[in-house]
Amino acid sequence: MEKFHGHEIFVQLLRLLLLLLLSLQCLSSDYTPPSKYFINCGSSSTISDTTRTFVGDVSSDSFTLSPKQEAVEDSSPSPATSQLYRTARLFRSPSSYEFEIDPIGIYLVRLHFFPFSSSTDLFTALFDVSVSGLPLLLHNFTVQNTSNLPLIKEFLLTINISKFIVKFKPSQGSSFAFVNAIEVFNAPDSFIPDSALLVTPAGSNNSSYKGISSRVLQKVHRINVGGSDIEPNSDTLWRKWVPDDPYLFNKSAARNRSVSTETSYQQILSEYKDSTRYIAPPLVYMSAKEMNKNDSDPLQFFNISWGFDVSKNARHLLRVHFCDFISLSMSDNPWLNLYIYSFFSEKIDNIPLGAPFFLDFVVVSDDSGFLNVSIGPQILSPVNNSFLNGLEIMEIMEELRWVSMENESKKKNTPLLVGLVVGGLALFCIVIVVLLMRSKCRKEKPAEASHWLPVTVDGGLSSHSRVYEATIHGSPVPHLNLGLKIPFAEIQSATKNFSSKLMVGKGGFGKVYQGTLRNGMKVAVKRSQPGHGQGLPEFQTEIFVLSKIRHRHLVSLIGYCDERNEMILVYEFMQNGTLRNHLYDSDLPCLSWKQRLEICIGAARGLHYLHTGSEGGIIHRDVKSTNILLDENFVAKVADFGLSRAGLLHQTHVSTAVKGTIGYLDPEYFRTQKLTEKSDVYSFGVVLLEVLCARPAINPLLPREQVNLAEWVMVRQKEGLLEHVIDPLLVGKVNLNSLRKFGETAEKCLQEDGADRPTMGDVVWDLEYAFQLQQTAVQREPLDDSTNDASSTFPLPNVQRYPSYSLSIDVTHVPTRRNDGSETTESEVFSQLRIDDGR
């Protein structure tokens, strides 16, 4: 007993010493928000807000600009435009800002760009930006910003030299560079870790990625999950945080939670990293997204999932923020699973109440340029809930390494601080040993039978609308400048005066040419027949629609020209042409069934976004295989919006003259002249049959009963003979369950009454399901009822079963499990189907 008391006293003593050490560390690493450098470029004025003072760069003793060059001013500033963005420094030859750096360490560098009206068109600037000892931060950079908001490029880097230079250099002799404002200031010492767990799309082998702090990091996303915008003046390091709603896969899966009392930053004895107000401001931890759970079904499990556009095949620092202000006590404290892509999960449990913390990962993106993150409850969690407060993604610009550094040393600390650090290190070693012993003896929770991971489709088809991101940070497509007329001479030059050798298509609207703009961007140029004025409404509609939408699976409009009675539209170039060209009447290689499913899923996502994600809702009205284009990676994008109608969400239908293409036309629309989004669903059903059978929607050369593709195939579908009419090149290569699901999906789309047809969100789910069935290696006979869960296709172990459940999809992407009365297991089914998130 005495031995026990002695041990207990020893542990308590260690705890007191540890708390003392932590307080000393906080004292030694105390951080004061800096007062420099904040620069108002192209101006002699000083602009102050509540926390920062931007000094003019015309004359300043704290930094050097050489050579100074030209200052420009907004010729017609809007009253809503900040004073900071009414002037700019313009460089027609290389020029640099030089800063004295003290102390050395991690620095935040922000470059502000806002192209305003002036004698020089700032939209045409094309330039590079570099910093001391590094290659380019920005290369051939141009600010194509139509959002009336500044574009801010933010970088984190370690500066180990006493003189730090930011250099602007025009990319071409006739071009120029500009900048409205610059920030260069030191961040807290521990702001960026030197190493973090490495995660790839295939999972993790528990290895660490090291040397993060020696790289340059560029901010990609900074998300206040469950909350509203956080403006720079409300952030401790003047960061901008945006809401998470535009990035949610399924909005119905989550709800916002918030608390009115400010977060209390605490030091917690756990495996998690304690947050500070400089890691993230209190507002981030005062809001969260939590599961929109069904309390009547306590066994219901599903995840909250987000998707983010990132650079392809690059490394990114992912930082996730947590603060449990939701739980009332530790007894109802959830155990979480954090998922990154499909094959990695991190258990997060023993979560402290009300104490903010964060986790860092280095994530390698795949070739889709898309990163998905999910949060969900562990199967054995005491409560069926999950939550997330914030998220940041920073690209690790690995090719940017220091070339040369001056030998600098940090300022010497006082003898007292040195003694504290040395003593602290010794004590820290003792504490680590004790904590390791405690960790080893900790009672482990029972192992879970499986993880629940998010469903994804191989090939990078996960998509996400960046409309919201574009309005704040500029267009997501390089060199995109919606609303900017492209001079006719520029289009002539891009197409070599509309050379017949560059013509890639022809139709009733005119001809389509491949072209290359002066900035090197490849484009498709659609030129209407000049001079006769036909198609003007379609021309105007296309510009109107595409100037309001942006989505991975919708073709992007680059610009237009209406000079000399011309009607010309310029789009991003789609290297692999139309879907139809890859199905029949061409010499192109046959698409595999997997490719066809991926293309259908992508096109369905694009249409679903049109119907629900764009302002007011848009009906395409001419969905067909020639209006589904494929890029170099065979990613599908819906095109040709000349017949589209907007305002869908504000009315049950649109009364309009019937327009469309024979063979794809909705019979109910033709009969009633009432247009709804279900008309697009019908047309898409015909496209599904084209994909399946590799033949046109109408072929008058065939026997009478086969002329109309939809009528003929639906007869075969009802006879259970669908496999007899598929593309001969697919015979023996399609999983029969996948074929059955695909056929059922097309049949539902082609229902006579629009009310009986699914939404495009439902179609996305069904096609994702067909894809997952095709992905399984097991080939079996079709199910008696293939609408049941696919788990019944496989031999199931004798384990506890969990009921299925129902969710509705609000945006696009991840499918949800239907409440079909079937049962699912928690183990082999999801691992084989890769439907591991329990959706």
mmCIF file with all atom_site columns, N, CA, C and O in Angstrom, residues 106 108 154-157 191-193 212 215-222 239 241 279 309-311 314-321 358-363 371 391-398:
data_model
loop_
_atom_site.group_PDB
_atom_site.id
_atom_site.type_symbol
_atom_site.label_atom_id
_atom_site.label_alt_id
_atom_site.label_comp_id
_atom_site.label_asym_id
_atom_site.label_entity_id
_atom_site.label_seq_id
_atom_site.pdbx_PDB_ins_code
_atom_site.Cartn_x
_atom_site.Cartn_y
_atom_site.Cartn_z
_atom_site.occupancy
_atom_site.B_iso_or_equiv
_atom_site.pdbx_formal_charge
_atom_site.auth_seq_id
_atom_site.auth_comp_id
_atom_site.auth_asym_id
_atom_site.auth_atom_id
_atom_site.pdbx_PDB_model_num
ATOM 1   N N  . ILE A 1 106 ? 9.519   31.351 -39.644 1.00 0.00 ? 106 ILE A N  1
ATOM 2   C CA . ILE A 1 106 ? 8.416   31.129 -40.570 1.00 0.00 ? 106 ILE A CA 1
ATOM 3   C C  . ILE A 1 106 ? 7.698   32.450 -40.832 1.00 0.00 ? 106 ILE A C  1
ATOM 4   O O  . ILE A 1 106 ? 7.367   33.180 -39.887 1.00 0.00 ? 106 ILE A O  1
ATOM 5   N N  . LEU A 1 108 ? 4.631   34.591 -43.243 1.00 0.00 ? 108 LEU A N  1
ATOM 6   C CA . LEU A 1 108 ? 3.486   34.638 -44.141 1.00 0.00 ? 108 LEU A CA 1
ATOM 7   C C  . LEU A 1 108 ? 3.742   35.727 -45.177 1.00 0.00 ? 108 LEU A C  1
ATOM 8   O O  . LEU A 1 108 ? 4.099   36.864 -44.828 1.00 0.00 ? 108 LEU A O  1
ATOM 9   N N  . GLU A 1 154 ? -1.416  33.519 -51.033 1.00 0.00 ? 154 GLU A N  1
ATOM 10  C CA . GLU A 1 154 ? -0.766  33.449 -49.720 1.00 0.00 ? 154 GLU A CA 1
ATOM 11  C C  . GLU A 1 154 ? 0.229   32.303 -49.687 1.00 0.00 ? 154 GLU A C  1
ATOM 12  O O  . GLU A 1 154 ? -0.079  31.184 -50.108 1.00 0.00 ? 154 GLU A O  1
ATOM 13  N N  . PHE A 1 155 ? 1.413   32.582 -49.140 1.00 0.00 ? 155 PHE A N  1
ATOM 14  C CA . PHE A 1 155 ? 2.472   31.583 -49.047 1.00 0.00 ? 155 PHE A CA 1
ATOM 15  C C  . PHE A 1 155 ? 3.030   31.568 -47.624 1.00 0.00 ? 155 PHE A C  1
ATOM 16  O O  . PHE A 1 155 ? 3.082   32.596 -46.942 1.00 0.00 ? 155 PHE A O  1
ATOM 17  N N  . LEU A 1 156 ? 3.453   30.393 -47.200 1.00 0.00 ? 156 LEU A N  1
ATOM 18  C CA . LEU A 1 156 ? 4.155   30.213 -45.934 1.00 0.00 ? 156 LEU A CA 1
ATOM 19  C C  . LEU A 1 156 ? 5.544   29.679 -46.236 1.00 0.00 ? 156 LEU A C  1
ATOM 20  O O  . LEU A 1 156 ? 5.685   28.688 -46.971 1.00 0.00 ? 156 LEU A O  1
ATOM 21  N N  . LEU A 1 157 ? 6.570   30.294 -45.690 1.00 0.00 ? 157 LEU A N  1
ATOM 22  C CA . LEU A 1 157 ? 7.918   29.831 -45.948 1.00 0.00 ? 157 LEU A CA 1
ATOM 23  C C  . LEU A 1 157 ? 8.837   30.231 -44.808 1.00 0.00 ? 157 LEU A C  1
ATOM 24  O O  . LEU A 1 157 ? 8.565   31.191 -44.086 1.00 0.00 ? 157 LEU A O  1
ATOM 25  N N  . PHE A 1 191 ? 4.041   27.265 -36.004 1.00 0.00 ? 191 PHE A N  1
ATOM 26  C CA . PHE A 1 191 ? 2.870   27.378 -36.860 1.00 0.00 ? 191 PHE A CA 1
ATOM 27  C C  . PHE A 1 191 ? 2.781   26.239 -37.875 1.00 0.00 ? 191 PHE A C  1
ATOM 28  O O  . PHE A 1 191 ? 1.690   25.766 -38.197 1.00 0.00 ? 191 PHE A O  1
ATOM 29  N N  . ILE A 1 192 ? 3.913   25.795 -38.374 1.00 0.00 ? 192 ILE A N  1
ATOM 30  C CA . ILE A 1 192 ? 3.958   24.715 -39.361 1.00 0.00 ? 192 ILE A CA 1
ATOM 31  C C  . ILE A 1 192 ? 4.816   23.590 -38.806 1.00 0.00 ? 192 ILE A C  1
ATOM 32  O O  . ILE A 1 192 ? 5.938   23.824 -38.339 1.00 0.00 ? 192 ILE A O  1
ATOM 33  N N  . PRO A 1 193 ? 4.343   22.343 -38.852 1.00 0.00 ? 193 PRO A N  1
ATOM 34  C CA . PRO A 1 193 ? 5.159   21.224 -38.352 1.00 0.00 ? 193 PRO A CA 1
ATOM 35  C C  . PRO A 1 193 ? 6.274   20.903 -39.331 1.00 0.00 ? 193 PRO A C  1
ATOM 36  O O  . PRO A 1 193 ? 6.210   21.261 -40.514 1.00 0.00 ? 193 PRO A O  1
ATOM 37  N N  . ILE A 1 212 ? 8.699   19.603 -43.894 1.00 0.00 ? 212 ILE A N  1
ATOM 38  C CA . ILE A 1 212 ? 7.627   20.509 -44.341 1.00 0.00 ? 212 ILE A CA 1
ATOM 39  C C  . ILE A 1 212 ? 8.040   21.962 -44.150 1.00 0.00 ? 212 ILE A C  1
ATOM 40  O O  . ILE A 1 212 ? 7.825   22.807 -45.025 1.00 0.00 ? 212 ILE A O  1
ATOM 41  N N  . ARG A 1 215 ? 9.940   23.763 -46.866 1.00 0.00 ? 215 ARG A N  1
ATOM 42  C CA . ARG A 1 215 ? 9.305   23.962 -48.150 1.00 0.00 ? 215 ARG A CA 1
ATOM 43  C C  . ARG A 1 215 ? 8.476   25.246 -48.155 1.00 0.00 ? 215 ARG A C  1
ATOM 44  O O  . ARG A 1 215 ? 8.235   25.851 -47.112 1.00 0.00 ? 215 ARG A O  1
ATOM 45  N N  . VAL A 1 216 ? 8.033   25.608 -49.339 1.00 0.00 ? 216 VAL A N  1
ATOM 46  C CA . VAL A 1 216 ? 7.078   26.708 -49.482 1.00 0.00 ? 216 VAL A CA 1
ATOM 47  C C  . VAL A 1 216 ? 5.683   26.109 -49.556 1.00 0.00 ? 216 VAL A C  1
ATOM 48  O O  . VAL A 1 216 ? 5.433   25.165 -50.298 1.00 0.00 ? 216 VAL A O  1
ATOM 49  N N  . LEU A 1 217 ? 4.769   26.673 -48.781 1.00 0.00 ? 217 LEU A N  1
ATOM 50  C CA . LEU A 1 217 ? 3.383   26.221 -48.784 1.00 0.00 ? 217 LEU A CA 1
ATOM 51  C C  . LEU A 1 217 ? 2.505   27.323 -49.354 1.00 0.00 ? 217 LEU A C  1
ATOM 52  O O  . LEU A 1 217 ? 2.663   28.498 -48.987 1.00 0.00 ? 217 LEU A O  1
ATOM 53  N N  . GLN A 1 218 ? 1.601   26.943 -50.245 1.00 0.00 ? 218 GLN A N  1
ATOM 54  C CA . GLN A 1 218 ? 0.649   27.901 -50.805 1.00 0.00 ? 218 GLN A CA 1
ATOM 55  C C  . GLN A 1 218 ? -0.752  27.542 -50.338 1.00 0.00 ? 218 GLN A C  1
ATOM 56  O O  . GLN A 1 218 ? -1.196  26.409 -50.497 1.00 0.00 ? 218 GLN A O  1
ATOM 57  N N  . LYS A 1 219 ? -1.448  28.523 -49.789 1.00 0.00 ? 219 LYS A N  1
ATOM 58  C CA . LYS A 1 219 ? -2.814  28.284 -49.313 1.00 0.00 ? 219 LYS A CA 1
ATOM 59  C C  . LYS A 1 219 ? -3.738  27.986 -50.489 1.00 0.00 ? 219 LYS A C  1
ATOM 60  O O  . LYS A 1 219 ? -3.764  28.693 -51.490 1.00 0.00 ? 219 LYS A O  1
ATOM 61  N N  . VAL A 1 220 ? -4.512  26.882 -50.344 1.00 0.00 ? 220 VAL A N  1
ATOM 62  C CA . VAL A 1 220 ? -5.485  26.504 -51.368 1.00 0.00 ? 220 VAL A CA 1
ATOM 63  C C  . VAL A 1 220 ? -6.905  26.700 -50.842 1.00 0.00 ? 220 VAL A C  1
ATOM 64  O O  . VAL A 1 220 ? -7.734  27.323 -51.489 1.00 0.00 ? 220 VAL A O  1
ATOM 65  N N  . HIS A 1 221 ? -7.195  26.152 -49.662 1.00 0.00 ? 221 HIS A N  1
ATOM 66  C CA . HIS A 1 221 ? -8.520  26.296 -49.058 1.00 0.00 ? 221 HIS A CA 1
ATOM 67  C C  . HIS A 1 221 ? -8.366  26.589 -47.568 1.00 0.00 ? 221 HIS A C  1
ATOM 68  O O  . HIS A 1 221 ? -7.469  26.044 -46.912 1.00 0.00 ? 221 HIS A O  1
ATOM 69  N N  . ARG A 1 222 ? -9.268  27.413 -47.045 1.00 0.00 ? 222 ARG A N  1
ATOM 70  C CA . ARG A 1 222 ? -9.328  27.673 -45.605 1.00 0.00 ? 222 ARG A CA 1
ATOM 71  C C  . ARG A 1 222 ? -10.814 27.775 -45.255 1.00 0.00 ? 222 ARG A C  1
ATOM 72  O O  . ARG A 1 222 ? -11.486 28.727 -45.630 1.00 0.00 ? 222 ARG A O  1
ATOM 73  N N  . ARG A 1 239 ? -6.361  36.158 -41.718 1.00 0.00 ? 239 ARG A N  1
ATOM 74  C CA . ARG A 1 239 ? -6.718  35.176 -42.743 1.00 0.00 ? 239 ARG A CA 1
ATOM 75  C C  . ARG A 1 239 ? -8.196  35.287 -43.083 1.00 0.00 ? 239 ARG A C  1
ATOM 76  O O  . ARG A 1 239 ? -8.996  35.722 -42.262 1.00 0.00 ? 239 ARG A O  1
ATOM 77  N N  . TRP A 1 241 ? -11.500 33.068 -43.918 1.00 0.00 ? 241 TRP A N  1
ATOM 78  C CA . TRP A 1 241 ? -12.097 31.743 -43.835 1.00 0.00 ? 241 TRP A CA 1
ATOM 79  C C  . TRP A 1 241 ? -13.456 31.797 -44.507 1.00 0.00 ? 241 TRP A C  1
ATOM 80  O O  . TRP A 1 241 ? -14.204 32.762 -44.327 1.00 0.00 ? 241 TRP A O  1
ATOM 81  N N  . ILE A 1 279 ? -3.202  29.558 -34.316 1.00 0.00 ? 279 ILE A N  1
ATOM 82  C CA . ILE A 1 279 ? -3.446  28.423 -35.207 1.00 0.00 ? 279 ILE A CA 1
ATOM 83  C C  . ILE A 1 279 ? -4.784  28.609 -35.906 1.00 0.00 ? 279 ILE A C  1
ATOM 84  O O  . ILE A 1 279 ? -4.912  28.429 -37.121 1.00 0.00 ? 279 ILE A O  1
ATOM 85  N N  . ASP A 1 309 ? -11.100 21.007 -54.763 1.00 0.00 ? 309 ASP A N  1
ATOM 86  C CA . ASP A 1 309 ? -10.199 21.032 -55.903 1.00 0.00 ? 309 ASP A CA 1
ATOM 87  C C  . ASP A 1 309 ? -8.782  21.309 -55.410 1.00 0.00 ? 309 ASP A C  1
ATOM 88  O O  . ASP A 1 309 ? -8.562  22.242 -54.629 1.00 0.00 ? 309 ASP A O  1
ATOM 89  N N  . VAL A 1 310 ? -7.839  20.514 -55.876 1.00 0.00 ? 310 VAL A N  1
ATOM 90  C CA . VAL A 1 310 ? -6.433  20.692 -55.522 1.00 0.00 ? 310 VAL A CA 1
ATOM 91  C C  . VAL A 1 310 ? -5.594  20.427 -56.767 1.00 0.00 ? 310 VAL A C  1
ATOM 92  O O  . VAL A 1 310 ? -6.104  19.963 -57.793 1.00 0.00 ? 310 VAL A O  1
ATOM 93  N N  . SER A 1 311 ? -4.311  20.684 -56.682 1.00 0.00 ? 311 SER A N  1
ATOM 94  C CA . SER A 1 311 ? -3.413  20.375 -57.793 1.00 0.00 ? 311 SER A CA 1
ATOM 95  C C  . SER A 1 311 ? -3.282  18.865 -57.946 1.00 0.00 ? 311 SER A C  1
ATOM 96  O O  . SER A 1 311 ? -3.286  18.120 -56.969 1.00 0.00 ? 311 SER A O  1
ATOM 97  N N  . ALA A 1 314 ? 0.040   16.119 -56.380 1.00 0.00 ? 314 ALA A N  1
ATOM 98  C CA . ALA A 1 314 ? 0.886   17.017 -55.579 1.00 0.00 ? 314 ALA A CA 1
ATOM 99  C C  . ALA A 1 314 ? 0.667   16.705 -54.104 1.00 0.00 ? 314 ALA A C  1
ATOM 100 O O  . ALA A 1 314 ? -0.303  16.074 -53.709 1.00 0.00 ? 314 ALA A O  1
ATOM 101 N N  . ARG A 1 315 ? 1.596   17.171 -53.279 1.00 0.00 ? 315 ARG A N  1
ATOM 102 C CA . ARG A 1 315 ? 1.479   16.982 -51.838 1.00 0.00 ? 315 ARG A CA 1
ATOM 103 C C  . ARG A 1 315 ? 0.842   18.223 -51.209 1.00 0.00 ? 315 ARG A C  1
ATOM 104 O O  . ARG A 1 315 ? 1.182   19.348 -51.584 1.00 0.00 ? 315 ARG A O  1
ATOM 105 N N  . HIS A 1 316 ? -0.044  17.981 -50.261 1.00 0.00 ? 316 HIS A N  1
ATOM 106 C CA . HIS A 1 316 ? -0.747  19.071 -49.610 1.00 0.00 ? 316 HIS A CA 1
ATOM 107 C C  . HIS A 1 316 ? -0.729  18.853 -48.097 1.00 0.00 ? 316 HIS A C  1
ATOM 108 O O  . HIS A 1 316 ? -0.907  17.726 -47.638 1.00 0.00 ? 316 HIS A O  1
ATOM 109 N N  . LEU A 1 317 ? -0.503  19.919 -47.358 1.00 0.00 ? 317 LEU A N  1
ATOM 110 C CA . LEU A 1 317 ? -0.660  19.860 -45.909 1.00 0.00 ? 317 LEU A CA 1
ATOM 111 C C  . LEU A 1 317 ? -2.135  20.064 -45.597 1.00 0.00 ? 317 LEU A C  1
ATOM 112 O O  . LEU A 1 317 ? -2.719  21.106 -45.906 1.00 0.00 ? 317 LEU A O  1
ATOM 113 N N  . LEU A 1 318 ? -2.742  19.045 -45.017 1.00 0.00 ? 318 LEU A N  1
ATOM 114 C CA . LEU A 1 318 ? -4.149  19.104 -44.609 1.00 0.00 ? 318 LEU A CA 1
ATOM 115 C C  . LEU A 1 318 ? -4.201  19.274 -43.101 1.00 0.00 ? 318 LEU A C  1
ATOM 116 O O  . LEU A 1 318 ? -3.666  18.450 -42.363 1.00 0.00 ? 318 LEU A O  1
ATOM 117 N N  . ARG A 1 319 ? -4.846  20.325 -42.651 1.00 0.00 ? 319 ARG A N  1
ATOM 118 C CA . ARG A 1 319 ? -5.000  20.582 -41.217 1.00 0.00 ? 319 ARG A CA 1
ATOM 119 C C  . ARG A 1 319 ? -6.487  20.590 -40.893 1.00 0.00 ? 319 ARG A C  1
ATOM 120 O O  . ARG A 1 319 ? -7.262  21.348 -41.487 1.00 0.00 ? 319 ARG A O  1
ATOM 121 N N  . VAL A 1 320 ? -6.891  19.736 -39.950 1.00 0.00 ? 320 VAL A N  1
ATOM 122 C CA . VAL A 1 320 ? -8.294  19.657 -39.546 1.00 0.00 ? 320 VAL A CA 1
ATOM 123 C C  . VAL A 1 320 ? -8.415  20.111 -38.097 1.00 0.00 ? 320 VAL A C  1
ATOM 124 O O  . VAL A 1 320 ? -7.585  19.781 -37.248 1.00 0.00 ? 320 VAL A O  1
ATOM 125 N N  . HIS A 1 321 ? -9.469  20.880 -37.827 1.00 0.00 ? 321 HIS A N  1
ATOM 126 C CA . HIS A 1 321 ? -9.667  21.511 -36.525 1.00 0.00 ? 321 HIS A CA 1
ATOM 127 C C  . HIS A 1 321 ? -10.889 20.926 -35.828 1.00 0.00 ? 321 HIS A C  1
ATOM 128 O O  . HIS A 1 321 ? -11.944 20.748 -36.449 1.00 0.00 ? 321 HIS A O  1
ATOM 129 N N  . PHE A 1 358 ? -6.002  20.248 -33.139 1.00 0.00 ? 358 PHE A N  1
ATOM 130 C CA . PHE A 1 358 ? -5.944  20.066 -34.584 1.00 0.00 ? 358 PHE A CA 1
ATOM 131 C C  . PHE A 1 358 ? -5.031  18.895 -34.917 1.00 0.00 ? 358 PHE A C  1
ATOM 132 O O  . PHE A 1 358 ? -4.209  18.464 -34.086 1.00 0.00 ? 358 PHE A O  1
ATOM 133 N N  . LEU A 1 359 ? -5.163  18.383 -36.119 1.00 0.00 ? 359 LEU A N  1
ATOM 134 C CA . LEU A 1 359 ? -4.331  17.303 -36.638 1.00 0.00 ? 359 LEU A CA 1
ATOM 135 C C  . LEU A 1 359 ? -3.800  17.705 -38.000 1.00 0.00 ? 359 LEU A C  1
ATOM 136 O O  . LEU A 1 359 ? -4.502  18.354 -38.783 1.00 0.00 ? 359 LEU A O  1
ATOM 137 N N  . ASP A 1 360 ? -2.562  17.306 -38.286 1.00 0.00 ? 360 ASP A N  1
ATOM 138 C CA . ASP A 1 360 ? -1.932  17.601 -39.572 1.00 0.00 ? 360 ASP A CA 1
ATOM 139 C C  . ASP A 1 360 ? -1.644  16.313 -40.325 1.00 0.00 ? 360 ASP A C  1
ATOM 140 O O  . ASP A 1 360 ? -1.223  15.312 -39.731 1.00 0.00 ? 360 ASP A O  1
ATOM 141 N N  . PHE A 1 361 ? -1.844  16.349 -41.645 1.00 0.00 ? 361 PHE A N  1
ATOM 142 C CA . PHE A 1 361 ? -1.497  15.242 -42.522 1.00 0.00 ? 361 PHE A CA 1
ATOM 143 C C  . PHE A 1 361 ? -0.885  15.825 -43.792 1.00 0.00 ? 361 PHE A C  1
ATOM 144 O O  . PHE A 1 361 ? -1.239  16.937 -44.216 1.00 0.00 ? 361 PHE A O  1
ATOM 145 N N  . VAL A 1 362 ? 0.024   15.077 -44.392 1.00 0.00 ? 362 VAL A N  1
ATOM 146 C CA . VAL A 1 362 ? 0.482   15.414 -45.741 1.00 0.00 ? 362 VAL A CA 1
ATOM 147 C C  . VAL A 1 362 ? -0.209  14.455 -46.692 1.00 0.00 ? 362 VAL A C  1
ATOM 148 O O  . VAL A 1 362 ? -0.019  13.240 -46.615 1.00 0.00 ? 362 VAL A O  1
ATOM 149 N N  . VAL A 1 363 ? -1.045  14.998 -47.567 1.00 0.00 ? 363 VAL A N  1
ATOM 150 C CA . VAL A 1 363 ? -1.882  14.192 -48.453 1.00 0.00 ? 363 VAL A CA 1
ATOM 151 C C  . VAL A 1 363 ? -1.389  14.328 -49.880 1.00 0.00 ? 363 VAL A C  1
ATOM 152 O O  . VAL A 1 363 ? -1.223  15.449 -50.388 1.00 0.00 ? 363 VAL A O  1
ATOM 153 N N  . LEU A 1 371 ? -9.706  16.268 -53.879 1.00 0.00 ? 371 LEU A N  1
ATOM 154 C CA . LEU A 1 371 ? -9.406  15.646 -52.594 1.00 0.00 ? 371 LEU A CA 1
ATOM 155 C C  . LEU A 1 371 ? -10.675 15.622 -51.759 1.00 0.00 ? 371 LEU A C  1
ATOM 156 O O  . LEU A 1 371 ? -11.322 16.652 -51.583 1.00 0.00 ? 371 LEU A O  1
ATOM 157 N N  . LEU A 1 391 ? -11.028 23.426 -41.493 1.00 0.00 ? 391 LEU A N  1
ATOM 158 C CA . LEU A 1 391 ? -10.154 22.646 -42.370 1.00 0.00 ? 391 LEU A CA 1
ATOM 159 C C  . LEU A 1 391 ? -9.324  23.601 -43.211 1.00 0.00 ? 391 LEU A C  1
ATOM 160 O O  . LEU A 1 391 ? -9.824  24.620 -43.707 1.00 0.00 ? 391 LEU A O  1
ATOM 161 N N  . GLU A 1 392 ? -8.054  23.267 -43.374 1.00 0.00 ? 392 GLU A N  1
ATOM 162 C CA . GLU A 1 392 ? -7.160  24.051 -44.234 1.00 0.00 ? 392 GLU A CA 1
ATOM 163 C C  . GLU A 1 392 ? -6.377  23.113 -45.143 1.00 0.00 ? 392 GLU A C  1
ATOM 164 O O  . GLU A 1 392 ? -5.984  22.019 -44.737 1.00 0.00 ? 392 GLU A O  1
ATOM 165 N N  . ILE A 1 393 ? -6.161  23.538 -46.373 1.00 0.00 ? 393 ILE A N  1
ATOM 166 C CA . ILE A 1 393 ? -5.352  22.784 -47.327 1.00 0.00 ? 393 ILE A CA 1
ATOM 167 C C  . ILE A 1 393 ? -4.316  23.737 -47.904 1.00 0.00 ? 393 ILE A C  1
ATOM 168 O O  . ILE A 1 393 ? -4.663  24.802 -48.430 1.00 0.00 ? 393 ILE A O  1
ATOM 169 N N  . MET A 1 394 ? -3.042  23.356 -47.781 1.00 0.00 ? 394 MET A N  1
ATOM 170 C CA . MET A 1 394 ? -1.944  24.143 -48.321 1.00 0.00 ? 394 MET A CA 1
ATOM 171 C C  . MET A 1 394 ? -1.081  23.259 -49.210 1.00 0.00 ? 394 MET A C  1
ATOM 172 O O  . MET A 1 394 ? -0.645  22.180 -48.774 1.00 0.00 ? 394 MET A O  1
ATOM 173 N N  . GLU A 1 395 ? -0.856  23.678 -50.427 1.00 0.00 ? 395 GLU A N  1
ATOM 174 C CA . GLU A 1 395 ? -0.032  22.888 -51.342 1.00 0.00 ? 395 GLU A CA 1
ATOM 175 C C  . GLU A 1 395 ? 1.437   23.044 -50.982 1.00 0.00 ? 395 GLU A C  1
ATOM 176 O O  . GLU A 1 395 ? 1.922   24.161 -50.750 1.00 0.00 ? 395 GLU A O  1
ATOM 177 N N  . ILE A 1 396 ? 2.146   21.917 -50.926 1.00 0.00 ? 396 ILE A N  1
ATOM 178 C CA . ILE A 1 396 ? 3.583   21.930 -50.664 1.00 0.00 ? 396 ILE A CA 1
ATOM 179 C C  . ILE A 1 396 ? 4.294   22.063 -52.006 1.00 0.00 ? 396 ILE A C  1
ATOM 180 O O  . ILE A 1 396 ? 4.293   21.142 -52.818 1.00 0.00 ? 396 ILE A O  1
ATOM 181 N N  . MET A 1 397 ? 4.874   23.212 -52.238 1.00 0.00 ? 397 MET A N  1
ATOM 182 C CA . MET A 1 397 ? 5.523   23.476 -53.529 1.00 0.00 ? 397 MET A CA 1
ATOM 183 C C  . MET A 1 397 ? 6.934   22.927 -53.452 1.00 0.00 ? 397 MET A C  1
ATOM 184 O O  . MET A 1 397 ? 7.894   23.638 -53.166 1.00 0.00 ? 397 MET A O  1
ATOM 185 N N  . GLU A 1 398 ? 7.034   21.623 -53.744 1.00 0.00 ? 398 GLU A N  1
ATOM 186 C CA . GLU A 1 398 ? 8.272   20.908 -53.437 1.00 0.00 ? 398 GLU A CA 1
ATOM 187 C C  . GLU A 1 398 ? 9.429   21.300 -54.325 1.00 0.00 ? 398 GLU A C  1
ATOM 188 O O  . GLU A 1 398 ? 10.581  21.146 -53.947 1.00 0.00 ? 398 GLU A O  1
#
